[in-house]
Amino acid sequence: KAGVTQTPRYLIKTRGQQVTLSCSPISGHRSVSWYQQTPGQGLQFLFEYFSETQRNKGNFPGRFSGRQFSNSRSEMNVSTLELGDSALYLCASSQRDREYEQYFGPGTRLTVT
Amino acid sequence: AQTVTQSQPEMSVQEAETVTLSCTYDTSENNYYLFWYKQPPSRQMILVIRQEAYKQQNATENRFSVNFQKAAKSFSLKISDSQLGDTAMYFCAFLHPPGGTSYGKLTFGQGTILTVHP
């Protein structure tokens, strides 16, 4: 079975722009979670989607949004980028009722200049 | 809110020796999961070991074992016979229990950088 894939792997954007990151879960997994990893704040939960519905949301401003498609693929969008949004964005997928088995993707490294 | 604390920013160990990484957490929940994840320089998060709070027996996975002290809210990771490939950042994580509004959300500690020296 293929693992969790994230695209693109690396991205450079300018302040004020917007960006969309993609996450394809393991086949059969319907839950996708997103995390932001920075040296200062560590790993922080962004949001979680299940069956196209956002189930949980972390403490991030409204500039951070996401969605999930019927094939369970998920995208997250960050509008009006700020320098502090530079981070590694990780997604993880799991099966229904097996959220204790989350499998992580390789991450997308976003640099905002 | 649940918090996870790793008090050791960095640790080092000689190859083949044993090292223990510490983690404490704070929660009012009774049923939850705890994890240790490994993040090597490639940045890929890899699950090392999982502990279910309702199980008293400490989890083990080959060279990795935990000391789970529920009353003390302590969850340490012991790595035996350390190998060069164990060099990585290690994160302790708490999974919010089912039924709550945060189920499925992982709360991570700050991480411990472990270096294994030859």
CSV table of C-alpha atoms in Angstrom, one decimal:
chain,number,residue,atom,x,y,z
A,1,LYS,CA,0.0,0.0,0.0
A,2,ALA,CA,1.3,3.4,-0.9
A,3,GLY,CA,1.9,5.8,2.0
A,4,VAL,CA,0.7,9.3,2.6
A,5,THR,CA,1.8,11.6,-0.1
A,6,GLN,CA,2.1,15.4,0.0
A,7,THR,CA,2.7,17.8,-2.8
A,8,PRO,CA,4.6,19.9,-3.4
A,9,ARG,CA,7.5,18.9,-1.2
A,10,TYR,CA,9.1,22.3,-1.3
A,11,LEU,CA,7.5,25.7,-1.9
A,12,ILE,CA,8.8,29.3,-1.8
A,13,LYS,CA,6.2,32.1,-1.7
A,14,THR,CA,6.2,35.8,-1.1
A,15,ARG,CA,4.5,37.6,1.7
A,16,GLY,CA,0.9,38.4,0.8
A,17,GLN,CA,0.5,35.5,-1.6
A,18,GLN,CA,-1.6,32.5,-1.0
A,19,VAL,CA,-0.7,28.8,-1.1
A,20,THR,CA,-2.4,25.5,-1.5
A,21,LEU,CA,-0.9,22.3,-0.2
A,22,SER,CA,-2.2,18.8,-1.0
A,23,CYS,CA,-2.3,15.6,0.9
A,24,SER,CA,-3.3,12.2,-0.4
A,25,PRO,CA,-4.1,9.7,2.4
A,26,ILE,CA,-3.4,6.0,2.4
A,27,SER,CA,-6.0,4.1,0.4
A,28,GLY,CA,-9.0,3.4,2.6
A,29,HIS,CA,-8.2,6.1,5.1
A,30,ARG,CA,-10.9,8.7,5.5
A,31,SER,CA,-9.5,10.9,8.2
A,32,VAL,CA,-6.8,13.5,7.4
A,33,SER,CA,-5.1,15.8,9.9
A,34,TRP,CA,-2.8,18.7,9.3
A,35,TYR,CA,0.0,19.9,11.6
A,36,GLN,CA,2.4,22.8,11.4
A,37,GLN,CA,6.0,22.4,12.6
A,38,THR,CA,8.2,25.4,13.3
A,39,PRO,CA,11.4,25.6,15.4
A,40,GLY,CA,9.7,28.1,17.8
A,41,GLN,CA,6.3,26.6,18.3
A,42,GLY,CA,7.0,23.0,17.6
A,43,LEU,CA,4.3,20.8,16.2
A,44,GLN,CA,0.8,22.3,16.3
A,45,PHE,CA,-2.5,20.8,15.2
A,46,LEU,CA,-4.2,22.8,12.4
A,47,PHE,CA,-7.4,20.8,11.6
A,48,GLU,CA,-8.8,17.4,11.0
A,49,TYR,CA,-11.2,16.2,8.3
A,50,PHE,CA,-13.3,13.1,8.1
A,51,SER,CA,-15.7,12.3,5.2
A,52,GLU,CA,-15.4,15.9,3.8
A,53,THR,CA,-16.3,17.4,7.2
A,54,GLN,CA,-14.0,19.4,9.5
A,55,ARG,CA,-14.2,17.6,12.8
A,56,ASN,CA,-11.5,19.5,14.8
A,57,LYS,CA,-9.8,22.8,14.4
A,58,GLY,CA,-6.7,24.1,16.2
A,59,ASN,CA,-5.9,27.7,17.3
A,60,PHE,CA,-4.9,29.2,14.0
A,61,PRO,CA,-6.2,32.4,12.3
A,62,GLY,CA,-8.9,32.2,9.6
A,63,ARG,CA,-6.2,32.6,7.0
A,64,PHE,CA,-5.7,28.9,7.4
A,65,SER,CA,-8.4,26.8,5.9
A,66,GLY,CA,-8.8,23.3,4.5
A,67,ARG,CA,-11.1,21.0,2.8
A,68,GLN,CA,-11.5,17.3,2.0
A,69,PHE,CA,-12.7,15.8,-1.2
A,70,SER,CA,-14.9,12.7,-1.7
A,71,ASN,CA,-11.8,10.6,-2.5
A,72,SER,CA,-10.4,11.6,0.9
A,73,ARG,CA,-7.7,13.8,-0.5
A,74,SER,CA,-7.3,17.0,1.4
A,75,GLU,CA,-6.0,20.4,0.7
A,76,MET,CA,-5.0,23.2,3.0
A,77,ASN,CA,-4.9,26.8,2.0
A,78,VAL,CA,-3.1,29.7,3.6
A,79,SER,CA,-4.0,33.2,2.4
A,80,THR,CA,-2.1,36.4,2.8
A,81,LEU,CA,1.1,34.7,3.7
A,82,GLU,CA,3.2,36.0,6.5
A,83,LEU,CA,6.9,35.3,7.3
A,84,GLY,CA,5.8,33.4,10.3
A,85,ASP,CA,4.0,30.9,8.2
A,86,SER,CA,7.3,29.4,7.0
A,87,ALA,CA,7.2,25.9,8.3
A,88,LEU,CA,7.0,22.2,7.6
A,89,TYR,CA,3.4,21.2,7.1
A,90,LEU,CA,2.6,17.6,7.8
A,91,CYS,CA,-0.5,15.7,7.2
A,92,ALA,CA,-1.5,12.4,8.7
A,93,SER,CA,-4.2,9.9,7.7
A,94,SER,CA,-6.0,7.2,9.6
A,95,GLN,CA,-8.9,4.9,9.3
A,96,ARG,CA,-12.3,5.5,10.9
A,97,ASP,CA,-12.3,4.7,14.6
A,98,ARG,CA,-8.5,4.0,14.4
A,99,GLU,CA,-7.3,7.5,15.0
A,100,TYR,CA,-4.7,6.0,17.3
A,101,GLU,CA,-2.9,4.8,14.1
A,102,GLN,CA,-2.0,8.0,12.3
A,103,TYR,CA,0.4,7.7,9.4
A,104,PHE,CA,2.4,10.8,8.5
A,105,GLY,CA,3.4,12.1,5.1
A,106,PRO,CA,6.8,13.5,4.3
A,107,GLY,CA,5.7,17.1,4.7
A,108,THR,CA,5.7,20.2,2.6
A,109,ARG,CA,8.4,22.7,3.4
A,110,LEU,CA,7.0,26.2,2.9
A,111,THR,CA,9.3,29.2,2.9
A,112,VAL,CA,7.8,32.7,2.9
A,113,THR,CA,10.1,35.5,1.8
B,1,ALA,CA,-6.1,21.8,27.8
B,2,GLN,CA,-3.9,18.9,27.6
B,3,THR,CA,-0.1,19.6,27.6
B,4,VAL,CA,2.9,17.5,27.0
B,5,THR,CA,6.3,18.3,28.3
B,6,GLN,CA,9.7,17.0,27.4
B,7,SER,CA,12.3,18.4,29.7
B,8,GLN,CA,15.3,17.2,27.8
B,9,PRO,CA,16.0,19.3,24.7
B,10,GLU,CA,19.1,17.2,23.8
B,11,MET,CA,20.5,13.8,24.8
B,12,SER,CA,23.4,11.8,23.7
B,13,VAL,CA,24.4,8.2,24.1
B,14,GLN,CA,27.2,5.9,23.0
B,15,GLU,CA,26.4,3.2,20.5
B,16,ALA,CA,25.1,0.0,22.1
B,17,GLU,CA,24.3,1.8,25.4
B,18,THR,CA,20.8,2.5,26.9
B,19,VAL,CA,19.2,5.9,27.0
B,20,THR,CA,15.9,7.1,28.5
B,21,LEU,CA,13.9,10.0,27.3
B,22,SER,CA,11.4,11.7,29.6
B,23,CYS,CA,7.9,12.9,29.0
B,24,THR,CA,5.2,14.2,31.3
B,25,TYR,CA,1.6,15.2,30.4
B,26,ASP,CA,-1.4,16.8,31.9
B,27,THR,CA,-4.9,15.7,31.4
B,28,SER,CA,-8.1,15.1,33.2
B,29,GLU,CA,-9.1,12.3,30.9
B,30,ASN,CA,-9.0,8.7,32.0
B,31,ASN,CA,-8.8,7.0,28.6
B,32,TYR,CA,-6.3,8.1,26.0
B,33,TYR,CA,-3.3,7.1,24.0
B,34,LEU,CA,0.3,8.1,24.3
B,35,PHE,CA,3.0,7.8,21.6
B,36,TRP,CA,6.6,8.3,20.9
B,37,TYR,CA,7.4,9.4,17.4
B,38,LYS,CA,10.8,9.6,15.8
B,39,GLN,CA,11.7,12.3,13.3
B,40,PRO,CA,15.1,11.7,11.5
B,41,PRO,CA,16.8,14.4,9.4
B,42,SER,CA,14.5,13.4,6.5
B,43,ARG,CA,11.6,14.9,8.6
B,44,GLN,CA,9.4,11.8,8.1
B,45,MET,CA,7.5,11.2,11.3
B,46,ILE,CA,7.7,7.5,12.3
B,47,LEU,CA,5.7,5.9,15.0
B,48,VAL,CA,8.0,4.2,17.5
B,49,ILE,CA,5.6,3.0,20.2
B,50,ARG,CA,2.1,3.4,21.4
B,51,GLN,CA,0.6,3.0,24.9
B,52,GLU,CA,-3.1,2.8,25.7
B,53,ALA,CA,-3.9,4.4,29.0
B,54,TYR,CA,-6.3,1.7,30.2
B,55,LYS,CA,-3.5,-1.0,29.8
B,56,GLN,CA,-1.3,-1.3,32.8
B,57,GLN,CA,1.3,-3.3,31.0
B,58,ASN,CA,4.1,-1.2,29.5
B,59,ALA,CA,4.4,-1.3,25.7
B,60,THR,CA,7.5,-2.7,24.1
B,61,GLU,CA,8.7,-2.8,20.5
B,62,ASN,CA,12.0,-4.6,20.1
B,63,ARG,CA,14.7,-2.3,21.5
B,64,PHE,CA,12.1,0.3,22.5
B,65,SER,CA,10.1,0.2,25.7
B,66,VAL,CA,8.1,2.6,27.8
B,67,ASN,CA,7.7,3.2,31.5
B,68,PHE,CA,4.1,4.4,31.8
B,69,GLN,CA,3.1,5.8,35.2
B,70,LYS,CA,-0.5,6.9,34.9
B,71,ALA,CA,-0.9,8.4,38.3
B,72,ALA,CA,2.2,10.4,37.9
B,73,LYS,CA,1.3,11.2,34.3
B,74,SER,CA,4.7,10.2,33.2
B,75,PHE,CA,5.6,8.4,30.0
B,76,SER,CA,9.3,7.7,29.4
B,77,LEU,CA,11.0,5.9,26.5
B,78,LYS,CA,13.9,3.6,26.9
B,79,ILE,CA,16.1,2.7,24.0
B,80,SER,CA,18.3,-0.3,24.5
B,81,ASP,CA,21.4,-1.2,22.5
B,82,SER,CA,21.3,2.2,20.8
B,83,GLN,CA,22.2,2.3,17.1
B,84,LEU,CA,23.5,5.1,14.9
B,85,GLY,CA,20.2,5.0,13.0
B,86,ASP,CA,18.4,6.0,16.2
B,87,THR,CA,19.8,9.5,15.9
B,88,ALA,CA,16.7,11.7,15.5
B,89,MET,CA,14.3,14.1,17.2
B,90,TYR,CA,11.9,12.2,19.4
B,91,PHE,CA,8.4,13.5,20.2
B,92,CYS,CA,6.1,12.4,22.9
B,93,ALA,CA,2.5,12.8,21.9
B,94,PHE,CA,-1.0,12.6,23.5
B,95,LEU,CA,-4.1,11.6,21.6
B,96,HIS,CA,-7.3,13.0,22.9
B,97,PRO,CA,-9.8,10.2,23.7
B,98,PRO,CA,-12.8,9.2,21.6
B,99,GLY,CA,-16.1,10.9,22.2
B,100,GLY,CA,-14.6,14.3,22.9
B,101,THR,CA,-14.5,17.2,20.6
B,102,SER,CA,-10.8,16.9,20.1
B,103,TYR,CA,-10.7,13.2,19.3
B,104,GLY,CA,-8.1,12.5,16.6
B,105,LYS,CA,-6.0,15.5,17.6
B,106,LEU,CA,-2.4,14.8,18.6
B,107,THR,CA,-0.7,17.1,21.1
B,108,PHE,CA,3.0,17.0,20.9
B,109,GLY,CA,5.8,17.8,23.3
B,110,GLN,CA,8.7,20.0,22.3
B,111,GLY,CA,10.9,17.2,21.3
B,112,THR,CA,14.3,15.7,22.4
B,113,ILE,CA,17.2,15.6,20.0
B,114,LEU,CA,19.0,12.3,20.5
B,115,THR,CA,22.4,11.8,19.1
B,116,VAL,CA,24.0,8.3,19.1
B,117,HIS,CA,27.8,8.4,19.0
B,118,PRO,CA,29.9,5.6,17.5
